[in-house]
Amino acid sequence: MQPKAEKFTDNAWSSIISAQDNAQTRRHQNVETEHLFIALINKDKLCIKALTKAGASIKELNNKSEGFLSEQPTLTSFPEALYVGKSLSKTLDEADSIKESYEDSFISSEHLLLAISNDDRFGKQLLNKENLDRSKLRSIIDKLKGKNKITSQNTELIWESLSKFGRDLTLEAQEGKLATFGIVPTDAN
């Protein structure tokens, strides 16, 4: 898939732009999955939260990703053009499929993270070293996302505002965190 801004949420698109910048700075000809992963773990709060809840160390993931990137071939000068690498193209296609499975309207950061967890070149190996697998990550993302659908390009911003300034009373009730007050029904007999 050739990435186009109109297919992504603002946060996901921002990570793709950061991945391109990362590849350019490192003098890599192709933008690959590892460039995108580093962008996600450095910028995206939902991805960071999901990985942290899964027991991963963001610092360790970053260090291992940086190590992997440093082993990749570089050009002698900055590339005039960047290309979407084969693994990133497959990852973007998979993220689009994940978006469809959630019945969302745009590809979001969590779709990208789940797709990276299935990337044979980089993501799957890295996350397996941290004892993370796709099903564990998906379960955590499902809990974080709840039944919310991604219906606009700024959905993540809306969720962030709600989580910062609002309360999920349904979740708190399910977790037994709400005190019950008020009228207690009695037997009318």
PDB file of N, CA, C and O in Angstrom, residues 1-4 8 13 16 19-20 23 28-33 35-36 81-93:
ATOM      1  N   MET A   1       0.836  -1.182   0.000  1.00  0.00           N
ATOM      2  CA  MET A   1       0.000   0.000   0.000  1.00  0.00           C
ATOM      3  C   MET A   1       0.880   1.244   0.000  1.00  0.00           C
ATOM      4  O   MET A   1       1.846   1.328   0.744  1.00  0.00           O
ATOM      5  N   GLN A   2       0.524   2.163  -0.829  1.00  0.00           N
ATOM      6  CA  GLN A   2       1.185   3.468  -0.821  1.00  0.00           C
ATOM      7  C   GLN A   2       0.415   4.335   0.179  1.00  0.00           C
ATOM      8  O   GLN A   2      -0.776   4.544   0.016  1.00  0.00           O
ATOM      9  N   PRO A   3       1.069   4.802   1.239  1.00  0.00           N
ATOM     10  CA  PRO A   3       0.331   5.550   2.262  1.00  0.00           C
ATOM     11  C   PRO A   3      -0.200   6.892   1.735  1.00  0.00           C
ATOM     12  O   PRO A   3       0.520   7.625   1.061  1.00  0.00           O
ATOM     13  N   LYS A   4      -1.471   7.155   2.067  1.00  0.00           N
ATOM     14  CA  LYS A   4      -2.110   8.425   1.717  1.00  0.00           C
ATOM     15  C   LYS A   4      -2.771   8.959   2.968  1.00  0.00           C
ATOM     16  O   LYS A   4      -3.473   8.227   3.677  1.00  0.00           O
ATOM     17  N   PHE A   8      -5.653   7.570   7.007  1.00  0.00           N
ATOM     18  CA  PHE A   8      -5.129   7.424   8.355  1.00  0.00           C
ATOM     19  C   PHE A   8      -5.695   8.463   9.317  1.00  0.00           C
ATOM     20  O   PHE A   8      -6.078   9.551   8.897  1.00  0.00           O
ATOM     21  N   TRP A  13      -0.893   9.131  10.840  1.00  0.00           N
ATOM     22  CA  TRP A  13      -0.195   9.810   9.741  1.00  0.00           C
ATOM     23  C   TRP A  13       1.053  10.532  10.248  1.00  0.00           C
ATOM     24  O   TRP A  13       2.096  10.508   9.594  1.00  0.00           O
ATOM     25  N   ILE A  16       3.767   8.073  10.488  1.00  0.00           N
ATOM     26  CA  ILE A  16       4.310   7.717   9.170  1.00  0.00           C
ATOM     27  C   ILE A  16       5.274   8.798   8.686  1.00  0.00           C
ATOM     28  O   ILE A  16       6.357   8.493   8.166  1.00  0.00           O
ATOM     29  N   ALA A  19       8.417   8.407  10.575  1.00  0.00           N
ATOM     30  CA  ALA A  19       9.169   7.254  10.059  1.00  0.00           C
ATOM     31  C   ALA A  19       9.957   7.650   8.812  1.00  0.00           C
ATOM     32  O   ALA A  19      11.127   7.277   8.651  1.00  0.00           O
ATOM     33  N   GLN A  20       9.343   8.430   7.937  1.00  0.00           N
ATOM     34  CA  GLN A  20      10.032   8.908   6.737  1.00  0.00           C
ATOM     35  C   GLN A  20      11.217   9.795   7.109  1.00  0.00           C
ATOM     36  O   GLN A  20      12.312   9.652   6.545  1.00  0.00           O
ATOM     37  N   ALA A  23      14.043   7.623   8.407  1.00  0.00           N
ATOM     38  CA  ALA A  23      14.759   6.944   7.319  1.00  0.00           C
ATOM     39  C   ALA A  23      15.668   7.918   6.577  1.00  0.00           C
ATOM     40  O   ALA A  23      16.826   7.601   6.271  1.00  0.00           O
ATOM     41  N   HIS A  28      18.721   5.969   4.815  1.00  0.00           N
ATOM     42  CA  HIS A  28      18.135   4.711   4.341  1.00  0.00           C
ATOM     43  C   HIS A  28      17.301   5.010   3.098  1.00  0.00           C
ATOM     44  O   HIS A  28      16.571   5.999   3.060  1.00  0.00           O
ATOM     45  N   GLN A  29      17.406   4.148   2.115  1.00  0.00           N
ATOM     46  CA  GLN A  29      16.664   4.315   0.864  1.00  0.00           C
ATOM     47  C   GLN A  29      15.178   4.004   1.046  1.00  0.00           C
ATOM     48  O   GLN A  29      14.328   4.646   0.449  1.00  0.00           O
ATOM     49  N   ASN A  30      14.885   3.019   1.904  1.00  0.00           N
ATOM     50  CA  ASN A  30      13.511   2.578   2.109  1.00  0.00           C
ATOM     51  C   ASN A  30      13.024   2.915   3.512  1.00  0.00           C
ATOM     52  O   ASN A  30      13.780   2.801   4.477  1.00  0.00           O
ATOM     53  N   VAL A  31      11.752   3.266   3.615  1.00  0.00           N
ATOM     54  CA  VAL A  31      11.105   3.410   4.913  1.00  0.00           C
ATOM     55  C   VAL A  31      10.543   2.037   5.236  1.00  0.00           C
ATOM     56  O   VAL A  31       9.804   1.453   4.436  1.00  0.00           O
ATOM     57  N   GLU A  32      10.931   1.516   6.385  1.00  0.00           N
ATOM     58  CA  GLU A  32      10.525   0.160   6.745  1.00  0.00           C
ATOM     59  C   GLU A  32       9.749   0.149   8.062  1.00  0.00           C
ATOM     60  O   GLU A  32       9.602   1.177   8.730  1.00  0.00           O
ATOM     61  N   THR A  33       9.305  -1.024   8.421  1.00  0.00           N
ATOM     62  CA  THR A  33       8.502  -1.226   9.622  1.00  0.00           C
ATOM     63  C   THR A  33       9.207  -0.720  10.874  1.00  0.00           C
ATOM     64  O   THR A  33       8.577  -0.126  11.743  1.00  0.00           O
ATOM     65  N   HIS A  35      11.258   1.749  11.216  1.00  0.00           N
ATOM     66  CA  HIS A  35      11.173   3.216  11.292  1.00  0.00           C
ATOM     67  C   HIS A  35       9.816   3.627  11.874  1.00  0.00           C
ATOM     68  O   HIS A  35       9.736   4.518  12.724  1.00  0.00           O
ATOM     69  N   LEU A  36       8.776   2.956  11.415  1.00  0.00           N
ATOM     70  CA  LEU A  36       7.428   3.254  11.904  1.00  0.00           C
ATOM     71  C   LEU A  36       7.278   2.867  13.377  1.00  0.00           C
ATOM     72  O   LEU A  36       6.707   3.620  14.164  1.00  0.00           O
ATOM     73  N   ALA A  81      15.086  10.391  -2.995  1.00  0.00           N
ATOM     74  CA  ALA A  81      13.709   9.903  -2.888  1.00  0.00           C
ATOM     75  C   ALA A  81      13.686   8.736  -1.907  1.00  0.00           C
ATOM     76  O   ALA A  81      14.657   7.988  -1.789  1.00  0.00           O
ATOM     77  N   LEU A  82      12.591   8.618  -1.205  1.00  0.00           N
ATOM     78  CA  LEU A  82      12.392   7.492  -0.297  1.00  0.00           C
ATOM     79  C   LEU A  82      11.323   6.577  -0.877  1.00  0.00           C
ATOM     80  O   LEU A  82      10.395   7.038  -1.540  1.00  0.00           O
ATOM     81  N   TYR A  83      11.465   5.299  -0.590  1.00  0.00           N
ATOM     82  CA  TYR A  83      10.511   4.311  -1.084  1.00  0.00           C
ATOM     83  C   TYR A  83       9.925   3.552   0.097  1.00  0.00           C
ATOM     84  O   TYR A  83      10.578   3.375   1.120  1.00  0.00           O
ATOM     85  N   VAL A  84       8.699   3.111  -0.084  1.00  0.00           N
ATOM     86  CA  VAL A  84       8.076   2.270   0.931  1.00  0.00           C
ATOM     87  C   VAL A  84       8.667   0.884   0.768  1.00  0.00           C
ATOM     88  O   VAL A  84       8.578   0.273  -0.305  1.00  0.00           O
ATOM     89  N   GLY A  85       9.310   0.391   1.837  1.00  0.00           N
ATOM     90  CA  GLY A  85       9.930  -0.925   1.795  1.00  0.00           C
ATOM     91  C   GLY A  85       8.890  -2.035   1.742  1.00  0.00           C
ATOM     92  O   GLY A  85       7.709  -1.829   2.056  1.00  0.00           O
ATOM     93  N   LYS A  86       9.341  -3.205   1.359  1.00  0.00           N
ATOM     94  CA  LYS A  86       8.446  -4.347   1.202  1.00  0.00           C
ATOM     95  C   LYS A  86       7.741  -4.706   2.513  1.00  0.00           C
ATOM     96  O   LYS A  86       6.534  -4.937   2.523  1.00  0.00           O
ATOM     97  N   SER A  87       8.467  -4.731   3.617  1.00  0.00           N
ATOM     98  CA  SER A  87       7.834  -5.113   4.886  1.00  0.00           C
ATOM     99  C   SER A  87       6.854  -4.047   5.361  1.00  0.00           C
ATOM    100  O   SER A  87       5.786  -4.354   5.891  1.00  0.00           O
ATOM    101  N   LEU A  88       7.175  -2.778   5.144  1.00  0.00           N
ATOM    102  CA  LEU A  88       6.245  -1.717   5.530  1.00  0.00           C
ATOM    103  C   LEU A  88       4.990  -1.759   4.668  1.00  0.00           C
ATOM    104  O   LEU A  88       3.877  -1.576   5.166  1.00  0.00           O
ATOM    105  N   SER A  89       5.150  -2.030   3.390  1.00  0.00           N
ATOM    106  CA  SER A  89       3.995  -2.136   2.508  1.00  0.00           C
ATOM    107  C   SER A  89       3.050  -3.242   2.986  1.00  0.00           C
ATOM    108  O   SER A  89       1.828  -3.046   3.058  1.00  0.00           O
ATOM    109  N   LYS A  90       3.613  -4.389   3.341  1.00  0.00           N
ATOM    110  CA  LYS A  90       2.792  -5.491   3.864  1.00  0.00           C
ATOM    111  C   LYS A  90       2.149  -5.113   5.198  1.00  0.00           C
ATOM    112  O   LYS A  90       0.988  -5.438   5.458  1.00  0.00           O
ATOM    113  N   THR A  91       2.895  -4.392   6.019  1.00  0.00           N
ATOM    114  CA  THR A  91       2.371  -3.960   7.322  1.00  0.00           C
ATOM    115  C   THR A  91       1.206  -2.990   7.132  1.00  0.00           C
ATOM    116  O   THR A  91       0.192  -3.094   7.834  1.00  0.00           O
ATOM    117  N   LEU A  92       1.329  -2.075   6.193  1.00  0.00           N
ATOM    118  CA  LEU A  92       0.237  -1.126   5.932  1.00  0.00           C
ATOM    119  C   LEU A  92      -0.998  -1.841   5.384  1.00  0.00           C
ATOM    120  O   LEU A  92      -2.130  -1.506   5.757  1.00  0.00           O
ATOM    121  N   ASP A  93      -0.776  -2.837   4.527  1.00  0.00           N
ATOM    122  CA  ASP A  93      -1.909  -3.628   4.024  1.00  0.00           C
ATOM    123  C   ASP A  93      -2.592  -4.363   5.185  1.00  0.00           C
ATOM    124  O   ASP A  93      -3.821  -4.417   5.248  1.00  0.00           O
TER     125      ASP A  93
END
